[in-house]
Amino acid sequence: MKLEDIRRDYLRGGLNREDLDANPLAQFEHWMSQAVEADLNSDPTAMVLATVDASGQPSQRVVLLKGLTEEGFVFYTNYDSHKGRDLAENPKASLHFPWLPLERQVIVYGEAEKLSESESAAYFHSRPRASQIGAWTSHQSQSISSREALDSAYQEMTDRFGQDEIPLPSFWGGYRVVPQRIEFWQGRSGRLHDRFMYQREGHVWTLQRLQP
């Protein structure tokens, strides 16, 4: 297989400045709605979260977007996970939404801040019970001897809580990535893609076209 021979052109359309909302979060909601309506055979809320540890080593993983407000993009995780430890040392983060069937990408640059305990608890108790138990079971990103050991730990937690309400773990909750820059990318023929970058300046967003 010759990887250099795998290619295709991008012909679904273009993106013009006049097509864009002055508010990038409103523009993002519009594109997210179109991604949901397109039924992409994958979760349209999936995003790649990039973090950097204290040594400068970046890492990435796929998480799910679970909220969007004027303040930023929300996701949830174990605070002691790899990403949680990275964000404790360096709150700068990047999000990437790869809506490739639509020949679109959105990239967010910003800083992550923890949600309040009440916000995290409200979301935690909206999750399926199995997911709540899973949050208590997993010491995320830590090694474990076997799948059987993980299943046994899950059963122990299931027995522990019985039919009682499951409390929010102290080590689990939400982050909000507060954006400073947001790029919207639309594929175009001949690799002359349309790219627009919003940048926050105080409480105002500026917009510029980037070369492909």
PDB file of C-alpha atoms in Angstrom:
ATOM      1  CA  MET A   1       0.000   0.000   0.000  1.00  0.00           C
ATOM      2  CA  LYS A   2       1.392   3.379  -1.038  1.00  0.00           C
ATOM      3  CA  LEU A   3      -0.003   5.913   1.425  1.00  0.00           C
ATOM      4  CA  GLU A   4       1.148   8.813  -0.733  1.00  0.00           C
ATOM      5  CA  ASP A   5      -1.284   7.706  -3.447  1.00  0.00           C
ATOM      6  CA  ILE A   6      -4.349   7.884  -1.203  1.00  0.00           C
ATOM      7  CA  ARG A   7      -6.008  11.211  -1.905  1.00  0.00           C
ATOM      8  CA  ARG A   8      -9.278  12.857  -2.842  1.00  0.00           C
ATOM      9  CA  ASP A   9     -10.446  16.345  -3.711  1.00  0.00           C
ATOM     10  CA  TYR A  10     -12.775  18.400  -1.492  1.00  0.00           C
ATOM     11  CA  LEU A  11     -15.844  19.430  -3.441  1.00  0.00           C
ATOM     12  CA  ARG A  12     -18.723  19.842  -0.984  1.00  0.00           C
ATOM     13  CA  GLY A  13     -18.609  23.630  -0.993  1.00  0.00           C
ATOM     14  CA  GLY A  14     -16.858  26.708   0.304  1.00  0.00           C
ATOM     15  CA  LEU A  15     -16.969  29.151   3.171  1.00  0.00           C
ATOM     16  CA  ASN A  16     -17.201  32.919   2.772  1.00  0.00           C
ATOM     17  CA  ARG A  17     -16.805  35.622   5.388  1.00  0.00           C
ATOM     18  CA  GLU A  18     -20.415  36.737   4.938  1.00  0.00           C
ATOM     19  CA  ASP A  19     -21.544  33.179   5.781  1.00  0.00           C
ATOM     20  CA  LEU A  20     -20.095  33.439   9.286  1.00  0.00           C
ATOM     21  CA  ASP A  21     -21.810  34.688  12.428  1.00  0.00           C
ATOM     22  CA  ALA A  22     -20.037  37.473  14.296  1.00  0.00           C
ATOM     23  CA  ASN A  23     -20.104  35.237  17.375  1.00  0.00           C
ATOM     24  CA  PRO A  24     -17.996  32.065  16.893  1.00  0.00           C
ATOM     25  CA  LEU A  25     -19.989  30.147  19.509  1.00  0.00           C
ATOM     26  CA  ALA A  26     -23.190  30.810  17.560  1.00  0.00           C
ATOM     27  CA  GLN A  27     -21.380  29.743  14.386  1.00  0.00           C
ATOM     28  CA  PHE A  28     -20.212  26.584  16.140  1.00  0.00           C
ATOM     29  CA  GLU A  29     -23.772  25.762  17.231  1.00  0.00           C
ATOM     30  CA  HIS A  30     -24.906  26.143  13.626  1.00  0.00           C
ATOM     31  CA  TRP A  31     -22.235  23.755  12.348  1.00  0.00           C
ATOM     32  CA  MET A  32     -22.886  21.310  15.188  1.00  0.00           C
ATOM     33  CA  SER A  33     -26.599  21.261  14.290  1.00  0.00           C
ATOM     34  CA  GLN A  34     -25.695  20.481  10.681  1.00  0.00           C
ATOM     35  CA  ALA A  35     -23.320  17.705  11.794  1.00  0.00           C
ATOM     36  CA  VAL A  36     -26.081  16.154  13.923  1.00  0.00           C
ATOM     37  CA  GLU A  37     -28.601  16.400  11.096  1.00  0.00           C
ATOM     38  CA  ALA A  38     -26.116  14.833   8.661  1.00  0.00           C
ATOM     39  CA  ASP A  39     -26.142  11.566  10.679  1.00  0.00           C
ATOM     40  CA  LEU A  40     -22.414  10.995  10.278  1.00  0.00           C
ATOM     41  CA  ASN A  41     -22.259   7.338  11.441  1.00  0.00           C
ATOM     42  CA  SER A  42     -20.221   8.553  14.411  1.00  0.00           C
ATOM     43  CA  ASP A  43     -20.827  10.791  17.379  1.00  0.00           C
ATOM     44  CA  PRO A  44     -20.838  14.399  16.122  1.00  0.00           C
ATOM     45  CA  THR A  45     -20.061  15.591  19.657  1.00  0.00           C
ATOM     46  CA  ALA A  46     -16.773  13.645  19.688  1.00  0.00           C
ATOM     47  CA  MET A  47     -13.754  15.923  19.925  1.00  0.00           C
ATOM     48  CA  VAL A  48     -10.023  15.419  20.248  1.00  0.00           C
ATOM     49  CA  LEU A  49      -8.735  17.025  23.451  1.00  0.00           C
ATOM     50  CA  ALA A  50      -5.038  17.946  23.438  1.00  0.00           C
ATOM     51  CA  THR A  51      -3.176  18.724  26.655  1.00  0.00           C
ATOM     52  CA  VAL A  52       0.482  19.236  27.594  1.00  0.00           C
ATOM     53  CA  ASP A  53       2.265  17.931  30.702  1.00  0.00           C
ATOM     54  CA  ALA A  54       4.886  19.733  32.813  1.00  0.00           C
ATOM     55  CA  SER A  55       7.723  18.437  30.610  1.00  0.00           C
ATOM     56  CA  GLY A  56       6.106  19.854  27.451  1.00  0.00           C
ATOM     57  CA  GLN A  57       4.926  16.471  26.131  1.00  0.00           C
ATOM     58  CA  PRO A  58       1.553  16.826  24.364  1.00  0.00           C
ATOM     59  CA  SER A  59      -1.072  14.081  24.420  1.00  0.00           C
ATOM     60  CA  GLN A  60      -4.476  13.631  22.795  1.00  0.00           C
ATOM     61  CA  ARG A  61      -7.618  11.595  23.335  1.00  0.00           C
ATOM     62  CA  VAL A  62     -11.248  11.631  22.163  1.00  0.00           C
ATOM     63  CA  VAL A  63     -13.836  12.919  24.634  1.00  0.00           C
ATOM     64  CA  LEU A  64     -17.449  14.018  24.206  1.00  0.00           C
ATOM     65  CA  LEU A  65     -18.700  17.589  24.263  1.00  0.00           C
ATOM     66  CA  LYS A  66     -21.411  17.739  26.927  1.00  0.00           C
ATOM     67  CA  GLY A  67     -22.232  21.415  27.063  1.00  0.00           C
ATOM     68  CA  LEU A  68     -21.745  24.744  25.302  1.00  0.00           C
ATOM     69  CA  THR A  69     -22.373  28.186  26.755  1.00  0.00           C
ATOM     70  CA  GLU A  70     -21.065  31.670  26.098  1.00  0.00           C
ATOM     71  CA  GLU A  71     -18.335  30.787  28.616  1.00  0.00           C
ATOM     72  CA  GLY A  72     -17.042  27.764  26.714  1.00  0.00           C
ATOM     73  CA  PHE A  73     -16.999  24.047  25.872  1.00  0.00           C
ATOM     74  CA  VAL A  74     -17.771  21.494  28.612  1.00  0.00           C
ATOM     75  CA  PHE A  75     -16.611  17.903  29.109  1.00  0.00           C
ATOM     76  CA  TYR A  76     -16.351  15.549  32.099  1.00  0.00           C
ATOM     77  CA  THR A  77     -13.651  13.187  33.318  1.00  0.00           C
ATOM     78  CA  ASN A  78     -11.730  11.743  36.256  1.00  0.00           C
ATOM     79  CA  TYR A  79      -9.586  14.551  37.688  1.00  0.00           C
ATOM     80  CA  ASP A  80      -6.787  12.047  38.396  1.00  0.00           C
ATOM     81  CA  SER A  81      -6.646  10.843  34.780  1.00  0.00           C
ATOM     82  CA  HIS A  82      -3.764  11.668  32.437  1.00  0.00           C
ATOM     83  CA  LYS A  83      -5.644  14.664  31.050  1.00  0.00           C
ATOM     84  CA  GLY A  84      -6.676  15.789  34.523  1.00  0.00           C
ATOM     85  CA  ARG A  85      -3.075  15.723  35.733  1.00  0.00           C
ATOM     86  CA  ASP A  86      -1.951  17.613  32.625  1.00  0.00           C
ATOM     87  CA  LEU A  87      -4.585  20.311  33.132  1.00  0.00           C
ATOM     88  CA  ALA A  88      -3.620  20.688  36.792  1.00  0.00           C
ATOM     89  CA  GLU A  89      -0.076  21.520  35.668  1.00  0.00           C
ATOM     90  CA  ASN A  90      -0.948  23.467  32.514  1.00  0.00           C
ATOM     91  CA  PRO A  91      -4.555  24.568  31.878  1.00  0.00           C
ATOM     92  CA  LYS A  92      -3.943  25.372  28.214  1.00  0.00           C
ATOM     93  CA  ALA A  93      -5.850  22.988  25.948  1.00  0.00           C
ATOM     94  CA  SER A  94      -7.024  22.539  22.375  1.00  0.00           C
ATOM     95  CA  LEU A  95     -10.183  20.886  21.043  1.00  0.00           C
ATOM     96  CA  HIS A  96     -10.558  19.487  17.528  1.00  0.00           C
ATOM     97  CA  PHE A  97     -13.896  18.562  15.946  1.00  0.00           C
ATOM     98  CA  PRO A  98     -13.168  16.422  12.831  1.00  0.00           C
ATOM     99  CA  TRP A  99     -16.403  16.463  10.850  1.00  0.00           C
ATOM    100  CA  LEU A 100     -14.616  14.882   7.907  1.00  0.00           C
ATOM    101  CA  PRO A 101     -17.676  13.621   5.952  1.00  0.00           C
ATOM    102  CA  LEU A 102     -18.740  17.278   5.758  1.00  0.00           C
ATOM    103  CA  GLU A 103     -15.166  18.273   4.860  1.00  0.00           C
ATOM    104  CA  ARG A 104     -15.137  20.503   7.934  1.00  0.00           C
ATOM    105  CA  GLN A 105     -13.021  20.972  11.019  1.00  0.00           C
ATOM    106  CA  VAL A 106     -13.260  23.273  14.031  1.00  0.00           C
ATOM    107  CA  ILE A 107     -10.247  23.882  16.274  1.00  0.00           C
ATOM    108  CA  VAL A 108     -10.561  25.593  19.647  1.00  0.00           C
ATOM    109  CA  TYR A 109      -7.641  27.062  21.603  1.00  0.00           C
ATOM    110  CA  GLY A 110      -8.145  28.080  25.209  1.00  0.00           C
ATOM    111  CA  GLU A 111      -7.735  27.301  28.897  1.00  0.00           C
ATOM    112  CA  ALA A 112      -9.611  24.730  30.972  1.00  0.00           C
ATOM    113  CA  GLU A 113     -11.222  25.510  34.304  1.00  0.00           C
ATOM    114  CA  LYS A 114     -13.084  23.145  36.623  1.00  0.00           C
ATOM    115  CA  LEU A 115     -16.854  23.400  36.886  1.00  0.00           C
ATOM    116  CA  SER A 116     -18.451  23.922  40.288  1.00  0.00           C
ATOM    117  CA  GLU A 117     -19.298  20.836  42.333  1.00  0.00           C
ATOM    118  CA  SER A 118     -23.019  21.539  41.874  1.00  0.00           C
ATOM    119  CA  GLU A 119     -22.658  21.678  38.080  1.00  0.00           C
ATOM    120  CA  SER A 120     -20.692  18.413  38.050  1.00  0.00           C
ATOM    121  CA  ALA A 121     -23.178  16.724  40.390  1.00  0.00           C
ATOM    122  CA  ALA A 122     -26.149  17.730  38.223  1.00  0.00           C
ATOM    123  CA  TYR A 123     -24.566  16.129  35.165  1.00  0.00           C
ATOM    124  CA  PHE A 124     -23.276  13.082  37.079  1.00  0.00           C
ATOM    125  CA  HIS A 125     -26.774  12.209  38.306  1.00  0.00           C
ATOM    126  CA  SER A 126     -28.179  12.556  34.776  1.00  0.00           C
ATOM    127  CA  ARG A 127     -25.896   9.745  33.550  1.00  0.00           C
ATOM    128  CA  PRO A 128     -27.011   6.115  33.287  1.00  0.00           C
ATOM    129  CA  ARG A 129     -26.492   4.278  36.578  1.00  0.00           C
ATOM    130  CA  ALA A 130     -23.924   1.959  34.983  1.00  0.00           C
ATOM    131  CA  SER A 131     -21.830   4.981  33.966  1.00  0.00           C
ATOM    132  CA  GLN A 132     -22.041   6.397  37.504  1.00  0.00           C
ATOM    133  CA  ILE A 133     -20.773   3.104  38.917  1.00  0.00           C
ATOM    134  CA  GLY A 134     -18.078   3.026  36.246  1.00  0.00           C
ATOM    135  CA  ALA A 135     -16.812   6.424  37.378  1.00  0.00           C
ATOM    136  CA  TRP A 136     -16.370   5.063  40.916  1.00  0.00           C
ATOM    137  CA  THR A 137     -14.777   1.851  39.632  1.00  0.00           C
ATOM    138  CA  SER A 138     -12.048   3.158  37.349  1.00  0.00           C
ATOM    139  CA  HIS A 139      -8.810   4.748  38.510  1.00  0.00           C
ATOM    140  CA  GLN A 140      -8.557   6.232  35.052  1.00  0.00           C
ATOM    141  CA  SER A 141      -5.202   5.973  33.250  1.00  0.00           C
ATOM    142  CA  GLN A 142      -3.710   3.759  36.004  1.00  0.00           C
ATOM    143  CA  SER A 143      -2.521   0.231  35.209  1.00  0.00           C
ATOM    144  CA  ILE A 144      -4.590  -2.840  36.155  1.00  0.00           C
ATOM    145  CA  SER A 145      -3.690  -6.515  36.100  1.00  0.00           C
ATOM    146  CA  SER A 146      -6.552  -7.791  33.927  1.00  0.00           C
ATOM    147  CA  ARG A 147     -10.033  -7.236  32.540  1.00  0.00           C
ATOM    148  CA  GLU A 148     -11.282  -9.664  35.179  1.00  0.00           C
ATOM    149  CA  ALA A 149      -9.901  -7.403  37.904  1.00  0.00           C
ATOM    150  CA  LEU A 150     -11.758  -4.440  36.411  1.00  0.00           C
ATOM    151  CA  ASP A 151     -15.015  -6.403  36.159  1.00  0.00           C
ATOM    152  CA  SER A 152     -14.604  -7.571  39.754  1.00  0.00           C
ATOM    153  CA  ALA A 153     -14.090  -3.990  40.953  1.00  0.00           C
ATOM    154  CA  TYR A 154     -17.215  -2.924  39.054  1.00  0.00           C
ATOM    155  CA  GLN A 155     -19.252  -5.659  40.735  1.00  0.00           C
ATOM    156  CA  GLU A 156     -17.940  -4.620  44.142  1.00  0.00           C
ATOM    157  CA  MET A 157     -19.104  -1.045  43.507  1.00  0.00           C
ATOM    158  CA  THR A 158     -22.475  -2.290  42.244  1.00  0.00           C
ATOM    159  CA  ASP A 159     -22.939  -4.261  45.475  1.00  0.00           C
ATOM    160  CA  ARG A 160     -21.699  -1.352  47.593  1.00  0.00           C
ATOM    161  CA  PHE A 161     -24.291   1.109  46.335  1.00  0.00           C
ATOM    162  CA  GLY A 162     -27.180  -1.353  45.930  1.00  0.00           C
ATOM    163  CA  GLN A 163     -30.252   0.689  45.088  1.00  0.00           C
ATOM    164  CA  ASP A 164     -29.055   3.820  46.890  1.00  0.00           C
ATOM    165  CA  GLU A 165     -28.344   7.082  45.115  1.00  0.00           C
ATOM    166  CA  ILE A 166     -24.743   7.156  43.952  1.00  0.00           C
ATOM    167  CA  PRO A 167     -22.859  10.225  45.209  1.00  0.00           C
ATOM    168  CA  LEU A 168     -20.585  12.346  43.035  1.00  0.00           C
ATOM    169  CA  PRO A 169     -16.999  11.110  43.420  1.00  0.00           C
ATOM    170  CA  SER A 170     -14.646  13.779  44.753  1.00  0.00           C
ATOM    171  CA  PHE A 171     -12.202  12.877  41.969  1.00  0.00           C
ATOM    172  CA  TRP A 172     -14.664  13.256  39.083  1.00  0.00           C
ATOM    173  CA  GLY A 173     -16.262  16.272  37.426  1.00  0.00           C
ATOM    174  CA  GLY A 174     -16.374  18.760  34.610  1.00  0.00           C
ATOM    175  CA  TYR A 175     -14.079  21.177  32.854  1.00  0.00           C
ATOM    176  CA  ARG A 176     -14.953  24.191  30.764  1.00  0.00           C
ATOM    177  CA  VAL A 177     -12.511  25.138  28.005  1.00  0.00           C
ATOM    178  CA  VAL A 178     -12.744  28.920  27.749  1.00  0.00           C
ATOM    179  CA  PRO A 179     -11.844  29.760  24.134  1.00  0.00           C
ATOM    180  CA  GLN A 180      -9.369  32.421  23.083  1.00  0.00           C
ATOM    181  CA  ARG A 181      -9.223  31.429  19.411  1.00  0.00           C
ATOM    182  CA  ILE A 182     -11.568  29.316  17.247  1.00  0.00           C
ATOM    183  CA  GLU A 183     -10.808  28.237  13.683  1.00  0.00           C
ATOM    184  CA  PHE A 184     -13.423  27.107  11.157  1.00  0.00           C
ATOM    185  CA  TRP A 185     -12.057  25.052   8.244  1.00  0.00           C
ATOM    186  CA  GLN A 186     -13.942  24.065   5.094  1.00  0.00           C
ATOM    187  CA  GLY A 187     -12.298  21.896   2.440  1.00  0.00           C
ATOM    188  CA  ARG A 188     -11.980  23.264  -1.088  1.00  0.00           C
ATOM    189  CA  SER A 189     -10.768  21.916  -4.422  1.00  0.00           C
ATOM    190  CA  GLY A 190      -7.046  21.932  -5.138  1.00  0.00           C
ATOM    191  CA  ARG A 191      -6.250  22.098  -1.387  1.00  0.00           C
ATOM    192  CA  LEU A 192      -7.124  25.821  -1.421  1.00  0.00           C
ATOM    193  CA  HIS A 193      -9.231  25.359   1.704  1.00  0.00           C
ATOM    194  CA  ASP A 194     -11.238  28.114   3.393  1.00  0.00           C
ATOM    195  CA  ARG A 195      -9.974  28.904   6.900  1.00  0.00           C
ATOM    196  CA  PHE A 196     -11.276  31.592   9.242  1.00  0.00           C
ATOM    197  CA  MET A 197      -9.884  32.376  12.677  1.00  0.00           C
ATOM    198  CA  TYR A 198     -11.829  34.150  15.419  1.00  0.00           C
ATOM    199  CA  GLN A 199      -9.717  35.689  18.179  1.00  0.00           C
ATOM    200  CA  ARG A 200     -10.962  37.083  21.457  1.00  0.00           C
ATOM    201  CA  GLU A 201      -9.751  40.581  22.309  1.00  0.00           C
ATOM    202  CA  GLY A 202     -11.238  41.452  25.683  1.00  0.00           C
ATOM    203  CA  HIS A 203     -14.967  40.895  25.252  1.00  0.00           C
ATOM    204  CA  VAL A 204     -14.865  41.297  21.449  1.00  0.00           C
ATOM    205  CA  TRP A 205     -14.200  38.666  18.775  1.00  0.00           C
ATOM    206  CA  THR A 206     -12.196  39.609  15.680  1.00  0.00           C
ATOM    207  CA  LEU A 207     -12.216  37.536  12.492  1.00  0.00           C
ATOM    208  CA  GLN A 208      -9.632  37.002   9.784  1.00  0.00           C
ATOM    209  CA  ARG A 209      -9.169  34.668   6.837  1.00  0.00           C
ATOM    210  CA  LEU A 210      -6.100  32.412   6.948  1.00  0.00           C
ATOM    211  CA  GLN A 211      -4.194  31.071   3.974  1.00  0.00           C
ATOM    212  CA  PRO A 212      -4.688  27.343   3.433  1.00  0.00           C
TER     213      PRO A 212
END
